[in-house]
């Protein structure tokens, strides 16, 4: 019997259950970042099972998980040993905080993360997710400078269209206006600079014919912003190694080295927001290693446990930690569930899987093949650009390849929401069709996949994008 048959017996109970769940969802569930009207009108796909790089919906239909849930399930679904690690820890010690007391799994995980982090990033402050890790880094940057005689350093710089989470502090760092307007006034002090979208370099006003020159230009916009605001008022720069929102913008060669120099020159902390990019997504435990820079803090979450239990962390340099080592001062910040014993135990097991199966090496070796498979799609008239790194790629869709003309808001709405998201899912590929910047399709599959799956993804995208173009 196949798994699909097990999930959906010949009779109707599975469909009855789906109908009941659909009704309950419409009546009571408030989805995140989702139009509730769609839920109430059409219902919502209900995902009931995962195995490897596949997920199944409540009708028993199988899909390729091309987004690892939400950049999370890097080791793949259905890993019994991760579930067992969680159960073992829950039986032994289900919960204890890390407020004044500690427990072994948080201690072991802190050491493991510190050993994996570059330079002098030796101190780990746990949270329960990525937004809290960013919030922690923001608060810590301000607190650190207050303790070290630079109390005016409170502002933060980040890049256009970047997403850094939803708490009000993190929202000040998030660079997507449409996610902030309704919550104004958000925490003050957030400033934006251009991102590293080389495909649209000319529109941003940067050099469009030389990637390294574009990287220098983009890094210099950070220095310009620091100088505009006054170095004495700027605490930190928050950057993702590869910017997710907008569609996978990798750093041009030399970009981060120049940013590091700029930050050092003005005593501004460099925070590497690796909520998506850490844990193998671009071929290393920490993505700053992929691009050869040492930040002052790393924020991470998502794939630390491959999603089997939630956790986040801010990894902090000795320099920032130093004033907190002595005396009576402390960092008055924390979360009840931070460093949760079950999550920490699962994270340790997950990192063991990474080592045993060489997942980081696998990504480094196979990434060029994944890229090559996706680049075959550039023969389609709608595919303007394929970009990214590791197992993390974005495909930008355009109306006119020669001019790079993008879609109007109305066209984008029709294309992405009206057709592509549904058609890709219908064709068996769960991934993201996003228009927080220009319209892109994003892929971030589990790190366990290889050549046959790259071809499979390309095949599905080819047929759906061909149809999308015909409809346009
Ligand atoms: N930072 C980045 C770069 C992210 O991509 C995300 C979420 O996708 C966050 C922060 C927020 O993480 P969370 O949703 O776990 O709060």
PDB file of C-alpha atoms and ligand atoms in Angstrom, residues 32-33 70-72 128-135 162-167 170 174 238-245 272-277 299-302 310-312 392 432 436, ligand 1:
ATOM      1  CA  UNK A  32      -0.258  34.520   9.126  1.00  0.00           C
ATOM      2  CA  UNK A  33       0.461  36.933   6.279  1.00  0.00           C
ATOM      3  CA  UNK A  70       9.521  27.999   5.241  1.00  0.00           C
ATOM      4  CA  UNK A  71      13.307  27.732   4.844  1.00  0.00           C
ATOM      5  CA  UNK A  72      13.218  25.433   7.862  1.00  0.00           C
ATOM      6  CA  UNK A 128      12.300  31.072  20.343  1.00  0.00           C
ATOM      7  CA  UNK A 129      12.548  32.265  16.740  1.00  0.00           C
ATOM      8  CA  UNK A 130      14.168  34.594  14.237  1.00  0.00           C
ATOM      9  CA  UNK A 131      12.293  37.813  14.980  1.00  0.00           C
ATOM     10  CA  UNK A 132      13.227  37.523  18.643  1.00  0.00           C
ATOM     11  CA  UNK A 133      16.850  36.859  17.710  1.00  0.00           C
ATOM     12  CA  UNK A 134      16.856  40.096  15.676  1.00  0.00           C
ATOM     13  CA  UNK A 135      15.073  41.949  18.475  1.00  0.00           C
ATOM     14  CA  UNK A 162      14.809  43.107   3.418  1.00  0.00           C
ATOM     15  CA  UNK A 163      12.695  41.152   5.902  1.00  0.00           C
ATOM     16  CA  UNK A 164      13.998  40.866   9.455  1.00  0.00           C
ATOM     17  CA  UNK A 165      10.896  39.869  11.398  1.00  0.00           C
ATOM     18  CA  UNK A 166       7.749  41.316  12.921  1.00  0.00           C
ATOM     19  CA  UNK A 167       8.383  42.442  16.541  1.00  0.00           C
ATOM     20  CA  UNK A 170      12.724  44.051  14.236  1.00  0.00           C
ATOM     21  CA  UNK A 174      12.553  45.277   8.091  1.00  0.00           C
ATOM     22  CA  UNK A 238      21.720  44.306   9.840  1.00  0.00           C
ATOM     23  CA  UNK A 239      22.356  42.324   6.649  1.00  0.00           C
ATOM     24  CA  UNK A 240      21.408  38.869   5.438  1.00  0.00           C
ATOM     25  CA  UNK A 241      24.263  36.994   3.750  1.00  0.00           C
ATOM     26  CA  UNK A 242      21.893  36.349   0.824  1.00  0.00           C
ATOM     27  CA  UNK A 243      18.886  38.662   1.015  1.00  0.00           C
ATOM     28  CA  UNK A 244      15.737  36.620   0.802  1.00  0.00           C
ATOM     29  CA  UNK A 245      13.004  39.161   0.263  1.00  0.00           C
ATOM     30  CA  UNK A 272      24.616  38.878  10.076  1.00  0.00           C
ATOM     31  CA  UNK A 273      20.935  37.936   9.999  1.00  0.00           C
ATOM     32  CA  UNK A 274      21.195  34.259   9.139  1.00  0.00           C
ATOM     33  CA  UNK A 275      17.675  33.239  10.075  1.00  0.00           C
ATOM     34  CA  UNK A 276      17.391  31.728   6.600  1.00  0.00           C
ATOM     35  CA  UNK A 277      20.998  31.348   5.480  1.00  0.00           C
ATOM     36  CA  UNK A 299      21.003  35.885  14.374  1.00  0.00           C
ATOM     37  CA  UNK A 300      19.691  32.420  13.523  1.00  0.00           C
ATOM     38  CA  UNK A 301      16.653  30.191  14.042  1.00  0.00           C
ATOM     39  CA  UNK A 302      14.578  28.198  11.509  1.00  0.00           C
ATOM     40  CA  UNK A 310      11.225  25.998  17.558  1.00  0.00           C
ATOM     41  CA  UNK A 311      14.312  27.872  18.726  1.00  0.00           C
ATOM     42  CA  UNK A 312      16.303  30.982  17.837  1.00  0.00           C
ATOM     43  CA  UNK A 392      18.562  28.957  -2.266  1.00  0.00           C
ATOM     44  CA  UNK A 432       6.998  30.632  -3.034  1.00  0.00           C
ATOM     45  CA  UNK A 436       7.408  41.932  -1.985  1.00  0.00           C
TER      46      UNK A 436
HETATM   47  N1  LIG B   1      15.120  37.475   9.786  1.00  0.00           N
HETATM   48  C1  LIG B   1      15.058  36.911   8.575  1.00  0.00           C
HETATM   49  C2  LIG B   1      16.185  37.126   7.616  1.00  0.00           C
HETATM   50  C3  LIG B   1      13.975  36.106   8.213  1.00  0.00           C
HETATM   51  O1  LIG B   1      13.914  35.559   6.998  1.00  0.00           O
HETATM   52  C4  LIG B   1      12.945  35.901   9.156  1.00  0.00           C
HETATM   53  C5  LIG B   1      11.779  35.061   8.806  1.00  0.00           C
HETATM   54  O2  LIG B   1      11.619  34.579   7.731  1.00  0.00           O
HETATM   55  C6  LIG B   1      13.037  36.520  10.393  1.00  0.00           C
HETATM   56  C7  LIG B   1      14.137  37.288  10.689  1.00  0.00           C
HETATM   57  C8  LIG B   1      11.950  36.326  11.410  1.00  0.00           C
HETATM   58  O3  LIG B   1      11.960  35.020  11.892  1.00  0.00           O
HETATM   59  P1  LIG B   1      10.682  34.401  12.647  1.00  0.00           P
HETATM   60  O4  LIG B   1       9.607  34.261  11.637  1.00  0.00           O
HETATM   61  O5  LIG B   1      11.197  33.089  13.170  1.00  0.00           O
HETATM   62  O6  LIG B   1      10.345  35.351  13.739  1.00  0.00           O
END
